[in-house]
Amino acid sequence: MTRYRHRYFLFGLLLVLFGVQFRMVDSFVLNESTTRTLARFSETTTANNSTTLDSILLRVHPKPMKRVQPPRWLGLSMIAFGAVITLHAFAMPKEN
């Protein structure tokens, strides 16, 4: 079995960078199509425009958009896990 050091290093580095991003951002605002898809999969009626009144109101009011607030521990755990994977890539033996 061949091991790829550079893949472990890249995966760990990406996890660290995504973790830093999750630590610095308080919330994400999804666009309208993603909000409707999320509402369809979660079976909520927040973004459903099945009635004519809803379709008329959507022309006047802004389109529905969902705000997602990731938990604070998510970024820190991604940074820690990414650091462990990156250090594991350094500890792997080089293959010729």
Coordinates of N, CA and C in Angstrom, one line a residue:
M1 N 0.8 -1.2 0.0 CA 0.0 0.0 0.0 C 0.9 1.2 0.0
T2 N 0.6 2.1 -0.9 CA 1.4 3.4 -1.0 C 0.7 4.4 -0.2
R3 N 1.5 5.2 0.5 CA 1.0 6.4 1.3 C 1.4 7.6 0.6
Y4 N 0.5 8.6 0.6 CA 0.7 9.8 0.0 C 0.8 10.9 1.0
R5 N 2.1 11.3 1.3 CA 2.3 12.3 2.3 C 1.7 13.7 2.0
H6 N 1.8 14.0 0.7 CA 1.3 15.3 0.3 C -0.2 15.4 0.4
R7 N -0.9 14.3 0.3 CA -2.4 14.3 0.4 C -2.8 14.5 1.9
Y8 N -2.1 13.9 2.8 CA -2.4 14.1 4.2 C -2.1 15.5 4.6
F9 N -0.9 16.0 4.1 CA -0.6 17.4 4.4 C -1.6 18.4 3.9
L10 N -2.0 18.2 2.6 CA -3.0 19.1 2.0 C -4.4 19.0 2.8
F11 N -4.8 17.8 3.1 CA -6.1 17.7 3.8 C -6.0 18.3 5.2
G12 N -4.9 18.2 5.9 CA -4.7 18.8 7.2 C -4.6 20.3 7.1
L13 N -3.9 20.8 6.1 CA -3.8 22.3 5.9 C -5.2 22.9 5.6
L14 N -6.0 22.2 4.8 CA -7.3 22.7 4.4 C -8.2 22.7 5.7
L15 N -8.1 21.7 6.5 CA -8.9 21.7 7.7 C -8.5 22.8 8.7
V16 N -7.2 23.1 8.7 CA -6.8 24.2 9.6 C -7.4 25.5 9.0
L17 N -7.3 25.7 7.7 CA -7.8 27.0 7.1 C -9.3 27.1 7.2
F18 N -10.0 26.0 7.0 CA -11.5 26.1 7.2 C -11.8 26.3 8.7
G19 N -11.0 25.8 9.6 CA -11.3 26.0 11.0 C -11.1 27.5 11.4
V20 N -10.0 28.1 10.8 CA -9.8 29.5 11.1 C -11.0 30.3 10.5
Q21 N -11.4 29.9 9.4 CA -12.6 30.7 8.8 C -13.8 30.5 9.7
F22 N -14.1 29.3 10.2 CA -15.3 29.1 11.0 C -15.1 29.9 12.4
R23 N -13.9 30.1 12.8 CA -13.7 30.8 14.1 C -13.9 32.3 13.9
M24 N -13.6 32.8 12.7 CA -13.6 34.3 12.4 C -15.0 34.7 12.0
V25 N -15.9 33.9 11.5 CA -17.2 34.2 10.9 C -18.2 33.9 12.0
D26 N -19.1 34.9 12.2 CA -20.2 34.6 13.2 C -21.4 33.9 12.6
S27 N -21.7 34.2 11.3 CA -22.9 33.6 10.7 C -22.7 33.6 9.2
F28 N -23.4 32.7 8.5 CA -23.5 32.7 7.0 C -24.9 33.0 6.6
V29 N -25.1 33.7 5.5 CA -26.4 33.9 5.0 C -26.5 33.2 3.7
L30 N -27.4 32.2 3.6 CA -27.6 31.4 2.4 C -28.4 32.2 1.4
N31 N -28.2 31.9 0.1 CA -29.0 32.5 -0.9 C -30.4 31.9 -1.0
E32 N -31.2 32.4 -1.9 CA -32.6 32.1 -1.9 C -32.8 30.6 -2.4
S33 N -32.1 30.2 -3.4 CA -32.3 28.8 -3.9 C -31.8 27.8 -2.8
T34 N -30.7 28.1 -2.1 CA -30.2 27.2 -1.1 C -31.2 27.1 0.1
T35 N -31.8 28.2 0.4 CA -32.7 28.3 1.5 C -34.0 27.4 1.1
R36 N -34.4 27.5 -0.1 CA -35.6 26.7 -0.5 C -35.2 25.2 -0.6
T37 N -34.0 24.9 -1.0 CA -33.6 23.5 -1.0 C -33.5 22.9 0.4
L38 N -32.9 23.7 1.3 CA -32.8 23.3 2.7 C -34.2 23.1 3.3
A39 N -35.1 24.0 3.0 CA -36.5 23.9 3.5 C -37.2 22.7 3.0
R40 N -36.9 22.4 1.7 CA -37.6 21.2 1.1 C -37.0 19.9 1.7
F41 N -35.7 19.8 2.0 CA -35.2 18.6 2.6 C -35.5 18.5 4.1
S42 N -35.7 19.6 4.8 CA -36.0 19.6 6.2 C -37.5 19.6 6.4
E43 N -38.3 19.7 5.4 CA -39.7 19.6 5.4 C -40.3 20.7 6.3
T44 N -39.8 21.9 6.2 CA -40.4 23.0 6.9 C -41.2 23.9 5.9
T45 N -42.1 24.7 6.4 CA -42.9 25.5 5.5 C -42.4 26.9 5.4
T46 N -41.2 27.2 5.8 CA -40.8 28.6 5.9 C -40.6 29.2 4.5
A47 N -40.1 28.4 3.5 CA -39.9 28.9 2.2 C -40.8 28.3 1.1
N48 N -41.9 27.9 1.5 CA -42.9 27.3 0.6 C -43.8 28.3 0.1
N49 N -43.9 28.5 -1.2 CA -44.8 29.5 -1.8 C -45.9 28.8 -2.6
S50 N -46.6 27.9 -1.9 CA -47.6 27.1 -2.6 C -48.9 27.9 -2.7
T51 N -49.2 28.9 -1.9 CA -50.4 29.6 -2.0 C -50.2 30.9 -2.9
T52 N -51.3 31.4 -3.4 CA -51.1 32.6 -4.3 C -50.8 33.8 -3.4
L53 N -51.2 33.8 -2.2 CA -50.9 34.9 -1.3 C -49.4 35.0 -1.1
D54 N -48.8 33.8 -0.9 CA -47.3 33.8 -0.7 C -46.6 34.3 -1.9
S55 N -47.1 33.9 -3.1 CA -46.4 34.3 -4.3 C -46.5 35.7 -4.6
I56 N -47.7 36.3 -4.2 CA -47.8 37.8 -4.3 C -46.9 38.5 -3.3
L57 N -46.8 38.0 -2.1 CA -46.0 38.7 -1.1 C -44.5 38.6 -1.4
L58 N -44.1 37.5 -2.1 CA -42.7 37.3 -2.4 C -42.3 38.4 -3.5
R59 N -43.3 38.9 -4.3 CA -42.9 39.9 -5.3 C -42.7 41.2 -4.6
V60 N -43.4 41.5 -3.4 CA -43.2 42.8 -2.7 C -42.1 42.7 -1.7
H61 N -42.0 41.7 -0.9 CA -41.0 41.6 0.1 C -39.7 40.9 -0.4
P62 N -38.6 41.0 0.2 CA -37.4 40.3 -0.2 C -37.6 38.8 -0.1
K63 N -36.8 38.2 -0.9 CA -36.8 36.7 -0.9 C -36.3 36.1 0.4
P64 N -36.8 35.0 0.8 CA -36.4 34.4 2.1 C -35.0 33.9 2.0
M65 N -34.2 34.3 3.0 CA -32.8 33.8 3.1 C -32.6 33.3 4.6
K66 N -31.9 32.2 4.7 CA -31.6 31.6 6.0 C -30.3 32.0 6.5
R67 N -30.2 32.3 7.8 CA -28.9 32.6 8.4 C -28.5 31.4 9.2
V68 N -27.3 30.9 9.0 CA -26.7 29.8 9.7 C -25.6 30.2 10.6
Q69 N -25.7 29.9 11.9 CA -24.7 30.2 12.8 C -24.0 29.0 13.3
P70 N -22.7 28.7 12.8 CA -22.0 27.5 13.2 C -21.6 27.6 14.7
P71 N -21.6 26.5 15.4 CA -21.2 26.6 16.8 C -19.7 26.9 16.9
R72 N -19.3 27.6 18.1 CA -18.0 28.0 18.3 C -16.9 26.9 18.3
W73 N -17.4 25.7 18.8 CA -16.4 24.6 19.0 C -16.0 24.0 17.7
L74 N -16.8 24.2 16.6 CA -16.6 23.6 15.3 C -15.2 24.1 14.7
G75 N -15.0 25.4 14.8 CA -13.7 25.9 14.2 C -12.5 25.4 15.0
L76 N -12.6 25.4 16.3 CA -11.5 25.0 17.1 C -11.2 23.5 16.9
S77 N -12.2 22.7 16.8 CA -12.0 21.2 16.6 C -11.4 21.0 15.2
M78 N -11.8 21.8 14.2 CA -11.3 21.6 12.8 C -9.8 22.0 12.8
I79 N -9.4 23.0 13.5 CA -8.0 23.5 13.6 C -7.2 22.4 14.3
A80 N -7.7 21.8 15.4 CA -7.0 20.8 16.1 C -6.8 19.5 15.3
F81 N -7.9 19.1 14.7 CA -7.8 17.9 13.9 C -6.9 18.1 12.7
G82 N -7.0 19.2 12.0 CA -6.1 19.5 10.9 C -4.7 19.6 11.3
A83 N -4.4 20.1 12.5 CA -3.0 20.2 13.0 C -2.4 18.8 13.2
V84 N -3.3 17.9 13.8 CA -2.8 16.5 14.0 C -2.5 15.8 12.7
I85 N -3.4 16.0 11.7 CA -3.2 15.3 10.4 C -2.0 15.9 9.7
T86 N -1.7 17.2 9.8 CA -0.6 17.8 9.2 C 0.7 17.3 9.8
L87 N 0.7 17.2 11.2 CA 1.9 16.7 11.9 C 2.1 15.2 11.5
H88 N 1.0 14.5 11.3 CA 1.2 13.1 10.9 C 1.8 13.0 9.6
A89 N 1.5 13.9 8.7 CA 2.1 13.9 7.3 C 3.6 14.2 7.4
F90 N 4.0 15.0 8.4 CA 5.5 15.2 8.6 C 6.2 14.0 9.1
A91 N 5.5 13.2 9.9 CA 6.0 12.1 10.6 C 6.1 10.8 9.7
M92 N 5.3 10.9 8.6 CA 5.3 9.7 7.7 C 6.7 9.6 7.0
P93 N 7.1 8.3 6.8 CA 8.4 8.2 6.1 C 8.3 8.5 4.6
K94 N 9.3 9.1 4.0 CA 9.3 9.4 2.6 C 9.5 8.1 1.8
E95 N 8.8 8.0 0.7 CA 8.9 6.9 -0.2 C 9.7 7.2 -1.4
N96 N 10.5 6.3 -1.9 CA 11.3 6.6 -3.1 C 10.6 6.1 -4.3

